[in-house]
Amino acid sequence: MGTEVFFIAVMILMVCAVMDLVVGVSNDAANFLNASIGSRVAPGYVIMIIASIGILTGVLFSSGMMEVARKGIFNPQFFTMPQLITIFLAVMLTDILLLDFFNSLGLPTSTTVSIVFELLGAAVAVSVIMMLQRGENLLALGHYINTAKAMAIVFGILFSVVIAFVAGGITQFIARMVFTFNYKRYLQLFGGIWGGIAMAVITFFILIKGAKGATFLSSETQMWIKTNWHIILLSIFVFCGIVFQILVSVFKVNIFKPLILVGTFALAMAFAANDLVNFIGVPLAGLHAYKAAIMSGDPINSSMAALSGKVQSETIFLLIAGTIMVVTLWFSKKARSVSATEISLGNQDEGVERFESIFISRGIVRTVDSFFTNAKKIIPRSAREFVAARINVDDYKAAEVAGEKVFFDPVRASVNLVVASAVISYATSMKLPLSTTYVTFMVAMGTSFSDKAWGSESAVYRVTGVLTVVGGWFMTAFIAFSVAFVFANIISYAKIPGVVFMICFVIFAIRKTSARHEERVKHTEETQFFGLGDDETDVKSSIGVNFEQTGHLIMEIRVSLDKTFKGLITRNISELRKQKKQVKTVQLWINIIIANIFKTMRLITKEDDQVTVWFRQTIRRLQKLSDAYRDIVLRSYSHISNNHSGLLDSQIEELESIRDLTFDILDEMESIFKQGSEFDYLKIEEKNHALNALAVRLDDVQIERIRNHESKTRLSILYYSIIGDCKVIARQNLKLLKIFIESFSHLALTKESGKPEIVKPEEGNFDAEK
């Protein structure tokens, strides 16, 4: 093959670099945005602007890191240009595929681990092919692969995980002991000192240590900074400490806000400096390999020993990459999905948990709880009481800023940023590509743990989430190595057709994952509808929101049941499987509504005990409604998936009549609860009576079928269950309607307040189970 083919291959690498920047930033944006977004210290656009400036600044510090892609994992002098291009193409295609997959799941993974193991997998594949062609022993693999450097990188990454968690936990404990959750009370005493320390740490690790990789600083300037670092550090501490103390004491400024914004800039800068190599290091290495090959006079067969030396990366390429990263940061929906995962795991309040508990997380929680229980026995009581008073989570008050929930306070946000930026920037200065994701995630988890964010009601779910993310990291390494190994083999043997095939495959896979991500986003938006609303202190407003959410829930149940009936009749197992998954979603929504009812009940005074009774009944009705809905879906799915006999034509017709009457009632409830439309309770009750009368008549018909052996046992069980569950659904809706009428009547809400005029039912016993 001529050099023109490899020129095209280098152009493909450049296109891959752009795509990799997009998927990479989408995954890593959470690393530097979550602290400021979670604490809501500024409007979103301000946070994004500061992060963007940090990225553009950071890319200029990343030149030295590019050497990792050229010689960090393999020894380039043993490879030719075509072999390196093969490795680089396999790496980039794998990286795009892998990162997009994790982005679609909303899971943060390590772009560093992915690129390291992709380089390792592809280099091993090409090395093995060369050794087999030359008849070399496979034990010679160590000559081709820089195993010492690769293992140093891997162990450095794993070690950083432990360091990050411990450092985050200890620093947060100290900060909380100083400021407590009522941090504004202690700002005047300790604000200046904390601000000075934070700014000194950030400056030391970002400016002084990071200056080693800067493309715009002369060697003399870098040497001066290196020689006088202690003077610079002390000066920054004193100057910033005085400035922050004046801001706190004289102008009553909450200094955590500027600290967090500066920390956001610092961490964005550290991210760009450390992780840019993961996105463009390989394509630039391919470009340098192509240039070196052309200049050698024998581009196909000459050794790539030139890549072993130091090569200064072009500043223009770094700035272009930084611009692409900034644009992605502003417009990527997947970046917000990844951020939401980490923020939810560090949420100070109880809330909707994304992850379910597993036996491992339950075991870990019990073990840790037992450890601290035993530790308390040897700690003096006075010390325990002092710590408990300083870290009293009851002092934490959840808040909203511009309608957005605050997930944790500025004290924790500042610790997250200071500790994470310090660890990452130090590693950057040592030219060790540790995982930005691992560090920021584990720091956030360490501070959450220290802050008692993982309480008894949420610990098992949060630990499951952490285990899921960490497990994904191990999967990242395995998948990256394996896929890159396979891709490198395909390119080596299939040549150009293999490259074309893999590009098409990657495009197809991205389209599929994007479709799945859209579904997840839609599900998340639907779940967010069930929040209590902006005014959580007004009883009337909260009750109205509760019933509006119930109306939306009834609509979702009706739609799901309709699809279930159709799937059962047509024996569509695919549709029934979808509705089986929907059961979990509906159950989640019901739990959110019930949690919102609990919040509303806390607002009710003792004089409103009757309303409290109605709320208890609302919870019971919702649970029974959920049970009946779930039973219909699961029984239908089980019946069809086990390939049992289908419904008889007569049974289909009868169940459709039951369905129509049930849906008439559900339609009424949906309209009443969601839109406040006028209604006549007695007419709705008549529909329920008609449903019950039809059910009695169909019972007799089914008995005859059983006697005549027309209906098998399992079919009869399914038939009776569906009818019985439909009766329960209708009955619970009527009970909810009674509660709706009496609760709003009790609170003197009229048609002028937006609630419907109604024809009331006769007084009934809401506690009755019938």
PDB file of C-alpha atoms in Angstrom, residues 234-359:
ATOM      1  CA  LEU A 234       2.892  31.773  51.458  1.00  0.00           C
ATOM      2  CA  SER A 235       2.088  35.036  49.687  1.00  0.00           C
ATOM      3  CA  ILE A 236      -1.102  33.643  48.203  1.00  0.00           C
ATOM      4  CA  PHE A 237      -2.175  32.245  51.572  1.00  0.00           C
ATOM      5  CA  VAL A 238      -1.623  35.558  53.382  1.00  0.00           C
ATOM      6  CA  PHE A 239      -3.086  37.765  50.661  1.00  0.00           C
ATOM      7  CA  CYS A 240      -6.180  35.626  49.998  1.00  0.00           C
ATOM      8  CA  GLY A 241      -6.729  35.035  53.706  1.00  0.00           C
ATOM      9  CA  ILE A 242      -6.813  38.768  54.370  1.00  0.00           C
ATOM     10  CA  VAL A 243      -9.062  39.484  51.375  1.00  0.00           C
ATOM     11  CA  PHE A 244     -11.535  36.738  52.287  1.00  0.00           C
ATOM     12  CA  GLN A 245     -11.614  37.814  55.930  1.00  0.00           C
ATOM     13  CA  ILE A 246     -12.440  41.367  54.892  1.00  0.00           C
ATOM     14  CA  LEU A 247     -15.164  40.107  52.562  1.00  0.00           C
ATOM     15  CA  VAL A 248     -16.671  38.044  55.352  1.00  0.00           C
ATOM     16  CA  SER A 249     -16.377  40.531  58.213  1.00  0.00           C
ATOM     17  CA  VAL A 250     -17.076  43.807  56.460  1.00  0.00           C
ATOM     18  CA  PHE A 251     -19.195  42.951  53.428  1.00  0.00           C
ATOM     19  CA  LYS A 252     -20.848  39.777  54.826  1.00  0.00           C
ATOM     20  CA  VAL A 253     -19.957  37.845  51.679  1.00  0.00           C
ATOM     21  CA  ASN A 254     -20.428  34.071  51.609  1.00  0.00           C
ATOM     22  CA  ILE A 255     -16.862  33.275  50.530  1.00  0.00           C
ATOM     23  CA  PHE A 256     -17.722  29.663  49.738  1.00  0.00           C
ATOM     24  CA  LYS A 257     -19.339  30.838  46.516  1.00  0.00           C
ATOM     25  CA  PRO A 258     -16.240  32.448  44.987  1.00  0.00           C
ATOM     26  CA  LEU A 259     -14.121  29.602  46.349  1.00  0.00           C
ATOM     27  CA  ILE A 260     -16.301  27.018  44.614  1.00  0.00           C
ATOM     28  CA  LEU A 261     -16.272  28.954  41.360  1.00  0.00           C
ATOM     29  CA  VAL A 262     -12.486  29.257  41.507  1.00  0.00           C
ATOM     30  CA  GLY A 263     -12.325  25.563  42.340  1.00  0.00           C
ATOM     31  CA  THR A 264     -14.553  24.790  39.358  1.00  0.00           C
ATOM     32  CA  PHE A 265     -12.144  26.705  37.142  1.00  0.00           C
ATOM     33  CA  ALA A 266      -9.205  24.877  38.717  1.00  0.00           C
ATOM     34  CA  LEU A 267     -10.708  21.420  38.315  1.00  0.00           C
ATOM     35  CA  ALA A 268     -11.798  22.131  34.734  1.00  0.00           C
ATOM     36  CA  MET A 269      -8.276  23.262  34.045  1.00  0.00           C
ATOM     37  CA  ALA A 270      -6.819  20.154  35.703  1.00  0.00           C
ATOM     38  CA  PHE A 271      -9.230  17.986  33.713  1.00  0.00           C
ATOM     39  CA  ALA A 272      -8.156  19.512  30.409  1.00  0.00           C
ATOM     40  CA  ALA A 273      -4.469  19.314  31.273  1.00  0.00           C
ATOM     41  CA  ASN A 274      -4.663  15.711  32.468  1.00  0.00           C
ATOM     42  CA  ASP A 275      -7.300  14.158  30.208  1.00  0.00           C
ATOM     43  CA  LEU A 276      -6.760  15.863  26.862  1.00  0.00           C
ATOM     44  CA  VAL A 277      -4.209  13.159  26.085  1.00  0.00           C
ATOM     45  CA  ASN A 278      -7.015  10.607  26.301  1.00  0.00           C
ATOM     46  CA  PHE A 279      -8.843  12.229  23.410  1.00  0.00           C
ATOM     47  CA  ILE A 280      -6.250  13.654  21.010  1.00  0.00           C
ATOM     48  CA  GLY A 281      -2.995  12.048  22.186  1.00  0.00           C
ATOM     49  CA  VAL A 282      -3.410   9.023  19.940  1.00  0.00           C
ATOM     50  CA  PRO A 283      -4.392  10.948  16.764  1.00  0.00           C
ATOM     51  CA  LEU A 284      -1.500  13.371  17.296  1.00  0.00           C
ATOM     52  CA  ALA A 285       0.829  10.403  17.795  1.00  0.00           C
ATOM     53  CA  GLY A 286      -0.458   9.023  14.478  1.00  0.00           C
ATOM     54  CA  LEU A 287       0.228  12.350  12.803  1.00  0.00           C
ATOM     55  CA  HIS A 288       3.761  12.477  14.227  1.00  0.00           C
ATOM     56  CA  ALA A 289       4.369   8.867  13.166  1.00  0.00           C
ATOM     57  CA  TYR A 290       3.261   9.666   9.598  1.00  0.00           C
ATOM     58  CA  LYS A 291       5.499  12.758   9.421  1.00  0.00           C
ATOM     59  CA  ALA A 292       8.479  10.833  10.801  1.00  0.00           C
ATOM     60  CA  ALA A 293       7.909   8.002   8.313  1.00  0.00           C
ATOM     61  CA  ILE A 294       7.737  10.370   5.326  1.00  0.00           C
ATOM     62  CA  MET A 295      10.966  12.079   6.369  1.00  0.00           C
ATOM     63  CA  SER A 296      12.767   8.739   6.829  1.00  0.00           C
ATOM     64  CA  GLY A 297      12.844   7.940   3.109  1.00  0.00           C
ATOM     65  CA  ASP A 298      11.323   4.480   3.691  1.00  0.00           C
ATOM     66  CA  PRO A 299       7.890   5.261   5.187  1.00  0.00           C
ATOM     67  CA  ILE A 300       6.607   1.690   5.142  1.00  0.00           C
ATOM     68  CA  ASN A 301       9.521  -0.135   6.749  1.00  0.00           C
ATOM     69  CA  SER A 302      11.443   2.427   8.818  1.00  0.00           C
ATOM     70  CA  SER A 303      11.428   2.224  12.608  1.00  0.00           C
ATOM     71  CA  MET A 304       9.401   4.734  14.620  1.00  0.00           C
ATOM     72  CA  ALA A 305      12.231   5.363  17.082  1.00  0.00           C
ATOM     73  CA  ALA A 306      11.714   9.109  16.544  1.00  0.00           C
ATOM     74  CA  LEU A 307       8.579   8.916  18.685  1.00  0.00           C
ATOM     75  CA  SER A 308      10.691   7.903  21.671  1.00  0.00           C
ATOM     76  CA  GLY A 309      12.063  11.423  21.968  1.00  0.00           C
ATOM     77  CA  LYS A 310      10.297  14.493  23.310  1.00  0.00           C
ATOM     78  CA  VAL A 311       7.917  16.086  20.830  1.00  0.00           C
ATOM     79  CA  GLN A 312       6.289  19.419  21.574  1.00  0.00           C
ATOM     80  CA  SER A 313       2.580  19.382  20.720  1.00  0.00           C
ATOM     81  CA  GLU A 314       1.346  22.185  18.483  1.00  0.00           C
ATOM     82  CA  THR A 315      -0.523  24.831  20.463  1.00  0.00           C
ATOM     83  CA  ILE A 316      -3.064  25.320  17.669  1.00  0.00           C
ATOM     84  CA  PHE A 317      -4.163  21.691  17.951  1.00  0.00           C
ATOM     85  CA  LEU A 318      -4.561  22.064  21.699  1.00  0.00           C
ATOM     86  CA  LEU A 319      -6.715  25.181  21.321  1.00  0.00           C
ATOM     87  CA  ILE A 320      -8.905  23.570  18.658  1.00  0.00           C
ATOM     88  CA  ALA A 321      -9.406  20.578  20.949  1.00  0.00           C
ATOM     89  CA  GLY A 322     -10.253  22.905  23.834  1.00  0.00           C
ATOM     90  CA  THR A 323     -12.840  24.707  21.714  1.00  0.00           C
ATOM     91  CA  ILE A 324     -14.520  21.436  20.773  1.00  0.00           C
ATOM     92  CA  MET A 325     -14.570  20.432  24.437  1.00  0.00           C
ATOM     93  CA  VAL A 326     -16.243  23.712  25.419  1.00  0.00           C
ATOM     94  CA  VAL A 327     -18.916  23.413  22.735  1.00  0.00           C
ATOM     95  CA  THR A 328     -19.639  19.846  23.841  1.00  0.00           C
ATOM     96  CA  LEU A 329     -19.838  20.946  27.459  1.00  0.00           C
ATOM     97  CA  TRP A 330     -22.633  23.395  26.644  1.00  0.00           C
ATOM     98  CA  PHE A 331     -24.747  21.185  24.409  1.00  0.00           C
ATOM     99  CA  SER A 332     -24.271  17.547  25.454  1.00  0.00           C
ATOM    100  CA  LYS A 333     -27.372  15.932  26.975  1.00  0.00           C
ATOM    101  CA  LYS A 334     -25.387  12.848  27.916  1.00  0.00           C
ATOM    102  CA  ALA A 335     -23.061  14.978  30.044  1.00  0.00           C
ATOM    103  CA  ARG A 336     -26.038  15.958  32.192  1.00  0.00           C
ATOM    104  CA  SER A 337     -27.050  12.312  32.574  1.00  0.00           C
ATOM    105  CA  VAL A 338     -23.614  11.350  33.878  1.00  0.00           C
ATOM    106  CA  SER A 339     -23.621  14.317  36.272  1.00  0.00           C
ATOM    107  CA  ALA A 340     -27.001  13.318  37.665  1.00  0.00           C
ATOM    108  CA  THR A 341     -25.667   9.917  38.744  1.00  0.00           C
ATOM    109  CA  GLU A 342     -22.851  11.277  40.909  1.00  0.00           C
ATOM    110  CA  ILE A 343     -24.965  14.100  42.360  1.00  0.00           C
ATOM    111  CA  SER A 344     -27.735  11.691  43.377  1.00  0.00           C
ATOM    112  CA  LEU A 345     -25.248   9.471  45.219  1.00  0.00           C
ATOM    113  CA  GLY A 346     -24.023  12.468  47.233  1.00  0.00           C
ATOM    114  CA  ASN A 347     -27.430  14.006  47.928  1.00  0.00           C
ATOM    115  CA  GLN A 348     -27.626  15.129  51.575  1.00  0.00           C
ATOM    116  CA  ASP A 349     -31.384  14.543  51.669  1.00  0.00           C
ATOM    117  CA  GLU A 350     -33.355  11.374  51.256  1.00  0.00           C
ATOM    118  CA  GLY A 351     -34.884  11.159  47.832  1.00  0.00           C
ATOM    119  CA  VAL A 352     -35.596   8.930  44.904  1.00  0.00           C
ATOM    120  CA  GLU A 353     -32.758   6.431  44.731  1.00  0.00           C
ATOM    121  CA  ARG A 354     -31.646   5.384  41.286  1.00  0.00           C
ATOM    122  CA  PHE A 355     -30.096   2.094  42.410  1.00  0.00           C
ATOM    123  CA  GLU A 356     -31.657  -0.817  44.258  1.00  0.00           C
ATOM    124  CA  SER A 357     -29.991  -2.600  47.145  1.00  0.00           C
ATOM    125  CA  ILE A 358     -28.020  -5.802  46.595  1.00  0.00           C
ATOM    126  CA  PHE A 359     -26.694  -8.323  49.083  1.00  0.00           C
TER     127      PHE A 359
END
